[in-house]
XYZ file of C-alpha atoms in Angstrom:
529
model
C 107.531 91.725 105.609
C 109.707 91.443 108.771
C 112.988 89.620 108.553
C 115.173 88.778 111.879
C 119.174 89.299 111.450
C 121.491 87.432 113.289
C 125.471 87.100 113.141
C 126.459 83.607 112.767
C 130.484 82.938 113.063
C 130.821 86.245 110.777
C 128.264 85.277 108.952
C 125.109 87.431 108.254
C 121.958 84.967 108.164
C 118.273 86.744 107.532
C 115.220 84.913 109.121
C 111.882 85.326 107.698
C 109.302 85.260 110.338
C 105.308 86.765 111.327
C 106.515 86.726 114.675
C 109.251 86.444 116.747
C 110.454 82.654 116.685
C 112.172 80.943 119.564
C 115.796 81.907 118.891
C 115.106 85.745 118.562
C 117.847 86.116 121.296
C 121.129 85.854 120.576
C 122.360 82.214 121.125
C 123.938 80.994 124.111
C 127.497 82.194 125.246
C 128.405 78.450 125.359
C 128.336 75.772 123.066
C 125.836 73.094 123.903
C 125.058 70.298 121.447
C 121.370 71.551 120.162
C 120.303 67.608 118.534
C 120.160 66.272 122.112
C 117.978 68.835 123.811
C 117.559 68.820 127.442
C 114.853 69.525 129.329
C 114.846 68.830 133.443
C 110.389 69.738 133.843
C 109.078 69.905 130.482
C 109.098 67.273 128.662
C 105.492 67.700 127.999
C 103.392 70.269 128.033
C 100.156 71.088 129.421
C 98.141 71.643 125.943
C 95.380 74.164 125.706
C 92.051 74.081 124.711
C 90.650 75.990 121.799
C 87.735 78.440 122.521
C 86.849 80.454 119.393
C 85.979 83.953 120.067
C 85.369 83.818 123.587
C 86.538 86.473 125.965
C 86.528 84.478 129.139
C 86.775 80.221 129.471
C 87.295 78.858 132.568
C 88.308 75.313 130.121
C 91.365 77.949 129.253
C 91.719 79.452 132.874
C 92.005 75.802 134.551
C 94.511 74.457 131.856
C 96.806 77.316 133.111
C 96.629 76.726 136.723
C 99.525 75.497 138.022
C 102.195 77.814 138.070
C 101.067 80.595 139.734
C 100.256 78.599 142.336
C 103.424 76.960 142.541
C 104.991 80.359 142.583
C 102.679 81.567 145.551
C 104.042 78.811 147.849
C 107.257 80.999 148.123
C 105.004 83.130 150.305
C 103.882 81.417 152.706
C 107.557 79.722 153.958
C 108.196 79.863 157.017
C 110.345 83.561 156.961
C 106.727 85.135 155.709
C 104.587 83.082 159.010
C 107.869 84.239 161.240
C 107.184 88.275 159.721
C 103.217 88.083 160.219
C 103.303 86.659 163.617
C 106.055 89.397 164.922
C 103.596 91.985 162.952
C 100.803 90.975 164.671
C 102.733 90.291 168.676
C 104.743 94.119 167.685
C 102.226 95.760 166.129
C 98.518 94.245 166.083
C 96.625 94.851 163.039
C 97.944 98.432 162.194
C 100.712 97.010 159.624
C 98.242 94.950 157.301
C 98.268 97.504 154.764
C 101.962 96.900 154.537
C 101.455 93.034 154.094
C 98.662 93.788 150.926
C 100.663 96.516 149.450
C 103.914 94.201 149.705
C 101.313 91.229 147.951
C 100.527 93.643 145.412
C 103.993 94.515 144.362
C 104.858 91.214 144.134
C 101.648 90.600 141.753
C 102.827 93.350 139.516
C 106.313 91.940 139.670
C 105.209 88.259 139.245
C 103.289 89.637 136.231
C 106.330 91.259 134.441
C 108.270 87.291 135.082
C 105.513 85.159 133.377
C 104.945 87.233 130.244
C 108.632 87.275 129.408
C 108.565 83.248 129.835
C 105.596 83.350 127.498
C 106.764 86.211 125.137
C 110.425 84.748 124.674
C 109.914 80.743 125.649
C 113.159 81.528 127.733
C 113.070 82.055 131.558
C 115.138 84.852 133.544
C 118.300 82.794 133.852
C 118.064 82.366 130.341
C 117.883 85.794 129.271
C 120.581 86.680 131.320
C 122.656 84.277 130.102
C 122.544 86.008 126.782
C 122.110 89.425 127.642
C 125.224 89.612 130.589
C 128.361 89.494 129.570
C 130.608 86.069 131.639
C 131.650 88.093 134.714
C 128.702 90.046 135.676
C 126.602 86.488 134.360
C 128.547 84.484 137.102
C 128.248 87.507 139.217
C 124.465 87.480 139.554
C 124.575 83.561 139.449
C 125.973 83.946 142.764
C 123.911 86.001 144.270
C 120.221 84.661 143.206
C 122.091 80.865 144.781
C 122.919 82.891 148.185
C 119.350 83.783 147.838
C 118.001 80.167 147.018
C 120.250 78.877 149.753
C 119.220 81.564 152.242
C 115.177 80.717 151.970
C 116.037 76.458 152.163
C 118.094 77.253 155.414
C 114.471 78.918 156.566
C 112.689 76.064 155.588
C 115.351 73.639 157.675
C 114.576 75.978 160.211
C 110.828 75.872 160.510
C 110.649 72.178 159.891
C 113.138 70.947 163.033
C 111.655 73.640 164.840
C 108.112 72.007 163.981
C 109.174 68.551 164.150
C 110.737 69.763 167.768
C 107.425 70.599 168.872
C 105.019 67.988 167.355
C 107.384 65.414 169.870
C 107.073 67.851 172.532
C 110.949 68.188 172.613
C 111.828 64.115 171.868
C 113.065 64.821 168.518
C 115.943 67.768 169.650
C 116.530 70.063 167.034
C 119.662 68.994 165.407
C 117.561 65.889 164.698
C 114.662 68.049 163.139
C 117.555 69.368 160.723
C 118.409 66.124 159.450
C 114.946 64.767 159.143
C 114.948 67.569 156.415
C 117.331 65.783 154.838
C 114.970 62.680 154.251
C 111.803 64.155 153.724
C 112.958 66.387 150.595
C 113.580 63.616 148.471
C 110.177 62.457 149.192
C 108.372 65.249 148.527
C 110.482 65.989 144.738
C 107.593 63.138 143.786
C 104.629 65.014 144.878
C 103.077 67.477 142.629
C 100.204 68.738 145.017
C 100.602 70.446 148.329
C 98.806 72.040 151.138
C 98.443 74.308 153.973
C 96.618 74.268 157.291
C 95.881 77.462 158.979
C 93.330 78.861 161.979
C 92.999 82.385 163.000
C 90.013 84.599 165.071
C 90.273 87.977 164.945
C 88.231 91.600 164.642
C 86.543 92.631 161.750
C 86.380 96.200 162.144
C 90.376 96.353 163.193
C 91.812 93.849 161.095
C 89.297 96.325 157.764
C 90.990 99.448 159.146
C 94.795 98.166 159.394
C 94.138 96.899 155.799
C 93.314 99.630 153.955
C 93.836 102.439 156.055
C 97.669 103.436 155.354
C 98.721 104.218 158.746
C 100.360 103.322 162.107
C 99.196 105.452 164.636
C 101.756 105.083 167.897
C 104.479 103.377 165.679
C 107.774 103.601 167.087
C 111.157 101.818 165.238
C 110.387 98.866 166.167
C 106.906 98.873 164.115
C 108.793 100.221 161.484
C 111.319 97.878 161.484
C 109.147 95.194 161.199
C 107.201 96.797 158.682
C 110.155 96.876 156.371
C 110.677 93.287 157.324
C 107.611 92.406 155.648
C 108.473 93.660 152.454
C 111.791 91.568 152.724
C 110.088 88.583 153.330
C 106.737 88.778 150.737
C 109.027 89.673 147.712
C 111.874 87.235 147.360
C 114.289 87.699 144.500
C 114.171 83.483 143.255
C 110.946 83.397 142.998
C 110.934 85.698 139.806
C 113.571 83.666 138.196
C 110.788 80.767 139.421
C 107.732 82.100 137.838
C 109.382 82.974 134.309
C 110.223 79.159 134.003
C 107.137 77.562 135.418
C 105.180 78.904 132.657
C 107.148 77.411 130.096
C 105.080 74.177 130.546
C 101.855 75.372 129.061
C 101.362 74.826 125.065
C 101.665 78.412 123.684
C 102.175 78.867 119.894
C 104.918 82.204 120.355
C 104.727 82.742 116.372
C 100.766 83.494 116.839
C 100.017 87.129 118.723
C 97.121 86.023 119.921
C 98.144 82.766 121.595
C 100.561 85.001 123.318
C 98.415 87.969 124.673
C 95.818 84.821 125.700
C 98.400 83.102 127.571
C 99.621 86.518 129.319
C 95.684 87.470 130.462
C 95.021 83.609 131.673
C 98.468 83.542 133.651
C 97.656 86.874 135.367
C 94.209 86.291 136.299
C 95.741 83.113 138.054
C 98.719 84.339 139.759
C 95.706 87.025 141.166
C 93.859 83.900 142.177
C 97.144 82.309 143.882
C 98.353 85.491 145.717
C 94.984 86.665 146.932
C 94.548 82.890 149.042
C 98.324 83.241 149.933
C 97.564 86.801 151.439
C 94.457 85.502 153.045
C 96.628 82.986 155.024
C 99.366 85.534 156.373
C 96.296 87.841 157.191
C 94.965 84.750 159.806
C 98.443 84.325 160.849
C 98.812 88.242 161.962
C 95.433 88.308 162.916
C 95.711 85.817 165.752
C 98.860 87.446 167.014
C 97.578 90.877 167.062
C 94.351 89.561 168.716
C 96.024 87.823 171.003
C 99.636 88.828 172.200
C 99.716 92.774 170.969
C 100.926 94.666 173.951
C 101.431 91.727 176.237
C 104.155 91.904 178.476
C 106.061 88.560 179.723
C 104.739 88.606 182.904
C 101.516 88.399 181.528
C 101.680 85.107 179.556
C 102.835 83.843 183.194
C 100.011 80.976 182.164
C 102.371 79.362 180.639
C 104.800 78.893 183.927
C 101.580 78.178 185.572
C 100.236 75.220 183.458
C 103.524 73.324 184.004
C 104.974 73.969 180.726
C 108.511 72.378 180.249
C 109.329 75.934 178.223
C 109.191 78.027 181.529
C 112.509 79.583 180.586
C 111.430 81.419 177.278
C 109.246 83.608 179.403
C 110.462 85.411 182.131
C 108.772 86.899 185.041
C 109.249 91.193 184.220
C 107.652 93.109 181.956
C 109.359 93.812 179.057
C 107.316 93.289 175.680
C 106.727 89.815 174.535
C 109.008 88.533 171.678
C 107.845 86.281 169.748
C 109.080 83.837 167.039
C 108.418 80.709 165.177
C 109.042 78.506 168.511
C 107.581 80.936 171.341
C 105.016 81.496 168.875
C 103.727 77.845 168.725
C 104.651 77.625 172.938
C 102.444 80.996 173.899
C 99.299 79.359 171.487
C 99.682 76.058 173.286
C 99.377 77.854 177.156
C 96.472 80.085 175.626
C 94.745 77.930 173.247
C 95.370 74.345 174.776
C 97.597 71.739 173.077
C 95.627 71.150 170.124
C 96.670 74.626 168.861
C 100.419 74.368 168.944
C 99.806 71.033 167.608
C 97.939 72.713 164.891
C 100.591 75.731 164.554
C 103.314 72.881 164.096
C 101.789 71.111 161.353
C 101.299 74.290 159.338
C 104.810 75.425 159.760
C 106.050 71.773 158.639
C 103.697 71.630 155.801
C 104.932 75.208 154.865
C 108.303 74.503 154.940
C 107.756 70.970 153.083
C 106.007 73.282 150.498
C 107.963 75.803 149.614
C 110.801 73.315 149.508
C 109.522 72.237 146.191
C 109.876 76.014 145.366
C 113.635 76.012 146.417
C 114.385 72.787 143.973
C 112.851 73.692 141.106
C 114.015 77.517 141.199
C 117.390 76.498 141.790
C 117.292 73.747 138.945
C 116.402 76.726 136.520
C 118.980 79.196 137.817
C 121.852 76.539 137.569
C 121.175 75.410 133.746
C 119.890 78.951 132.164
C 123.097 80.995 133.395
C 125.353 77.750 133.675
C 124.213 75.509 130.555
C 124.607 73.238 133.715
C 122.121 69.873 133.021
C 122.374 68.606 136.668
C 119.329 66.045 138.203
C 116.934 67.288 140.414
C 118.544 64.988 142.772
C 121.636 65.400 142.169
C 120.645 69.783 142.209
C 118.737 69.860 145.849
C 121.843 67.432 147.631
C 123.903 69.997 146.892
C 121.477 73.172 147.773
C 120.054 71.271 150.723
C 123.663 70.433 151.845
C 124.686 73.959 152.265
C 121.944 75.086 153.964
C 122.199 71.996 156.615
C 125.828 72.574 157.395
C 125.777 75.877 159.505
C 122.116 75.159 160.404
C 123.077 71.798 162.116
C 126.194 73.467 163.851
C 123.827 75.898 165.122
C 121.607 73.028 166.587
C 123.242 71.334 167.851
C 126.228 73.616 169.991
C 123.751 76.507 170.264
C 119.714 76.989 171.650
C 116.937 77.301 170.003
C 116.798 81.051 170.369
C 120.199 81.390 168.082
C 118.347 78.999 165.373
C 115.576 81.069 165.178
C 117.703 84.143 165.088
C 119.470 83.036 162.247
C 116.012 83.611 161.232
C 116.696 87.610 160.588
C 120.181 87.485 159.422
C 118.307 85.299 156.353
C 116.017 87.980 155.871
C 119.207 90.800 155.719
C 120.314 88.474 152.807
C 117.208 88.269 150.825
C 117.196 91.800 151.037
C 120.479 92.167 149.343
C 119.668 89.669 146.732
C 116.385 91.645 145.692
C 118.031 93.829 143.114
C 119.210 91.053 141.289
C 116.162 89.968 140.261
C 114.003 93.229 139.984
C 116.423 95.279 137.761
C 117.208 92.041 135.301
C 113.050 91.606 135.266
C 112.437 95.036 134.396
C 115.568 95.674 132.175
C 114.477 92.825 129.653
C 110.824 93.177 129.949
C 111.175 96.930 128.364
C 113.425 95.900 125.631
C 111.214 95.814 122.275
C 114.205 93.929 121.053
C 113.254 90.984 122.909
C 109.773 90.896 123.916
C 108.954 93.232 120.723
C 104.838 94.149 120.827
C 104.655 93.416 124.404
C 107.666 95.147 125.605
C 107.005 97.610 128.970
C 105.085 100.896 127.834
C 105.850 104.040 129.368
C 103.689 103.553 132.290
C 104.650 100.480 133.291
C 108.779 101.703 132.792
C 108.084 104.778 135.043
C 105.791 102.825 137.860
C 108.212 100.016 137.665
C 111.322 101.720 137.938
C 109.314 103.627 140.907
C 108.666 100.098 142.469
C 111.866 98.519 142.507
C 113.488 101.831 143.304
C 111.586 101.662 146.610
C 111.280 98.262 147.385
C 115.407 97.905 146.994
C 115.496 101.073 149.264
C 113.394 99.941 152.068
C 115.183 96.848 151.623
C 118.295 98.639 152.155
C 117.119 100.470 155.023
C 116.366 96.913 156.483
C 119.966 95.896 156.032
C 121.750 99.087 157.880
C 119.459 98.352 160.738
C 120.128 94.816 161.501
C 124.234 95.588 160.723
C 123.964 98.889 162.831
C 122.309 96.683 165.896
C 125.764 94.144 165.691
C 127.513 96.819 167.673
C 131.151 95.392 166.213
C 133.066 98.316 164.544
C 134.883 95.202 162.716
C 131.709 94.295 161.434
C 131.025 98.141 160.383
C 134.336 97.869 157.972
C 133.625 94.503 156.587
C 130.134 95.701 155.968
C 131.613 99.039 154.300
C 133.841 96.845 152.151
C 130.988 94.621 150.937
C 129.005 97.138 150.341
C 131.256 98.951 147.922
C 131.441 96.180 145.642
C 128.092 95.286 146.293
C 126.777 98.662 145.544
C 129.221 98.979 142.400
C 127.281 96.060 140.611
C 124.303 97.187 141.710
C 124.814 100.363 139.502
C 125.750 98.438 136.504
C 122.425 96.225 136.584
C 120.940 99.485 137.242
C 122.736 101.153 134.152
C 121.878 98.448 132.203
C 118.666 99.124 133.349
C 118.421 102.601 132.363
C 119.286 101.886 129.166
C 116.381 99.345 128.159
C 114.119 102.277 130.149
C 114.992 104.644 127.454
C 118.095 106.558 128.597
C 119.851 106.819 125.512
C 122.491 108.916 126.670
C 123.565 105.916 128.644
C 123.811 103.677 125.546
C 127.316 104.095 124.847
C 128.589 100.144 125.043
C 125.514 98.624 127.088
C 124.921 94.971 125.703
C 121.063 95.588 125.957
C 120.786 98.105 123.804
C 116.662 99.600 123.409
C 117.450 100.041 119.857
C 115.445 97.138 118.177
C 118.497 96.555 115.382
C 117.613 92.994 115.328
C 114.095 93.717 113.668
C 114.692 94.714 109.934
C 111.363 95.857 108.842
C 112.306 96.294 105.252
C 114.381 93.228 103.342
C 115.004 96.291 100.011
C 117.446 97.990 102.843
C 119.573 95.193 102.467
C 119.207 94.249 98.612
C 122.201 96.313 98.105
């Protein structure tokens, strides 16, 4: 028989249970009143069919679509369509491998988020909340908002830069930003979205810079951009996302079965989800590459030659086209004719529209599982959207358009940094048998995830002392050194932390996430005494 201990006010209360019931986690470091339960999404769940000894229903597989989906948005905001297009204009097809080895770490990572929603009932912020002691709690709060706040200012970005363009410059930018404003109310009552996307490209080159693991003339500017597509795929809030979003499905926890069911159905759809997400960004670099690879600005003179009102983004020498969001949807228009950049603009609205609904509800779930904050929707994505308008409007309106889209890679530097506070947490609590118990992280998956992260956070890194190394502002060089000891010093604890779940048990000296499952007492006679 397996009994659950837990300390109570001093007090030492035994649980009898087959399985481990919803409050096998130490409660939460605040008092909140548990007769008036809150709950911002789920207030009903999606229930789930029964299917007796079957090894595959699609009845089952449908009833949990939804949240993978939902998740998979996240990658296909407008910082992922600004990455493929520069892969494609930089690089042509020779960096796709990058893109579906990036979409296949995130998978794997996007895997490790929904079972420990399913295994625990809590979500990321949740477990954190419990597991992190106040400081380093409010510590990583911080952070994973910075991150929240950093992808919405991306999606302000893309949509007044697409609104800019569907009015062929009669809505200015500064307008398109507060448009944004508007239109995310509007879409927090939609529960459906979409995506519109056209690409032509090669077969045989777009097969061999897929799955052949190799750039062959890269210089630092490929690789550059390279590592700029792992920023952009992988983005820390939408762990914290995907751990919550599968809360809404009707899982029995107490029954093993149930469980290991819901893990297999969740997978196979996040699979589902990322694959059509990765097709997309594949069209998107495909008709860059095909297109603009090697071009020089001289040679997309068409566009001075067609009369274009956007003469001065090109000029007449031949230094390699650069490309962003806005040139991006300009150089399709000259090429392509009008109904392309028409078509380009819609996507990147719709896009940013999208993975709005991304931004609100991850940032709901962040604020109330390390905050005990109950906040509206409403009331949660004024306040998110807010920030992100304020220095996005300034830009706007007393700057160009090239300065709002190149606020467009100081976002991505930020992600970066914010990466580690969501991979080390995910991988820390997902290896503790203490918490997730019969489906805690085997060896294989602690070694090849600790591998993972190790690299992603590093190439990541790398990412970051390139774009700070190109400011050419020794003042910036000391601020950066100064951030980046304190940055780096909480880094390590997450990472000790980390260590610790993983197995290190020299490490576990005071760690608050002890690997030692002393919450599971398998025998009730060793307490008789």
């Amino acid at each position: 028989m397996r009994f659950i201990c837990l300390f109570s006010e001093g007090v030492l209360v035994l649980l009898e249970s087959p399985w481990i019931p919803d409050d096998s986690i130490s409660p939460p470091a605040s008092p909140v009143a548990q007769d008036e339960p809150f709950s911002t999404y789920f207030e009903e769940r999606v229930p789930i069919p029964d299917s007796e000894n079957q090894l595959f229903s699609f009845r089952k597989l449908w009833a949990f679509t939804g949240p993978g989906f939902l998740m998979s948005i996240a990658y296909l905001d407008p910082g992922n369509i600004e990455s493929d297009l520069q892969s494609g204009a930089a690089a042509g097809f020779k960096l796709l491998w990058v893109l579906l080895v990036s979409t296949i770490i995130g998978l794997l990572l996007q895997r490790l988020a929904a079972r420990l929603g399913v295994v625990t009932g809590m979500h990321l912020a949740e477990v954190c909340n419990r597991q992190y002691s106040t400081v380093p709690r409010i510590i990583l709060w911080l952070m994973v908002e910075l991150a929240i706040i950093g992808s919405d200012m991306q999606e302000v970005i893309g949509c007044a830069i697409a609104l800019n363009l569907l009015s062929v410059g009669r809505i200015p930018l500064w307008g398109g930003v507060l448009i944004t404003i508007t239109d995310t109310f509007v879409f927090l009552f939609l529960d459906k979205y979409g995506m519109t996307k056209e690409g032509w490209f090669y077969q045989g080159e777009l097969l061999k810079g897929m799955f052949v693991p190799y750039c062959a003339g890269c210089g630092p500017v490929q690789l550059e951009q390279a590592v700029g597509i792992v920023g952009a795929v992988i983005m820390p809030h939408n762990i914290y996302l995907h751990s919550a979003l599968v809360k809404s499905r009707e899982v029995d926890r107490k029954n093993k079965k149930e469980v290991k069911e819901a893990n297999k159905y969740f997978f196979i759809e996040s699979t589902i989800a990322l694959f059509v997400s990765f097709l997309i960004n594949v069209f998107v670099v495909a008709v860059f590459a095909q297109a603009f690879y090697n071009k020089s600005n001289i040679e997309v003179v068409k566009c001075n030659a067609t009369g274009s009102p956007h003469t001065d983004l090109f000029p007449l020498n031949n230094n390699t086209l650069e490309v962003d969001i806005y040139k991006g949807g300009i150089v399709l228009g000259c090429f392509f004719g009008p109904a392309a950049l028409y078509i380009w603009a819609i996507g990147i609205l719709a896009a940013g529209q999208s993975s709005t609904m991304t931004g609100t509800y991850s940032g709901q779930f962040v604020m109330e599982g390390f905050l005990n904050l109950r906040w509206s929707r409403f009331a949660r994505v004024l306040l998110t959207r807010s920030i992100a308008i304020t220095p996005t409007l300034l830009v706007a309106i007393f700057q160009d358009v090239q300065h709002l889209t190149g606020m467009n890679d100081f976002l991505n530097v930020l992600q970066s940094l914010q990466l580690p506070f969501a991979l080390i947490p995910i991988l820390t609590f997902t290896s503790l048998k203490s918490i997730m118990n019969d489906f805690a992280n085997g060896l294989g998956w602690k070694i090849s995830g600790g591998i993972l992260i190790l690299g992603v956070c590093a190439i990541n890194m790398y990412f970051v002392i390139v774009y700070v190394t190109s400011l050419n502002s020794v003042v910036l060089y000391v601020l950066a050194a100064l951030i980046s000891v304190a940055y780096l010093a909480f880094v390590a604890y997450l990472a000790w932390h980390c260590l610790v779940a993983l197995g290190v048990s020299c490490l576990d000296c005071c760690s608050r996430v002890s690997n030692r499952p002393a919450v599971l007492i398998e025998e009730q006679s060793e307490y008789d005494s």
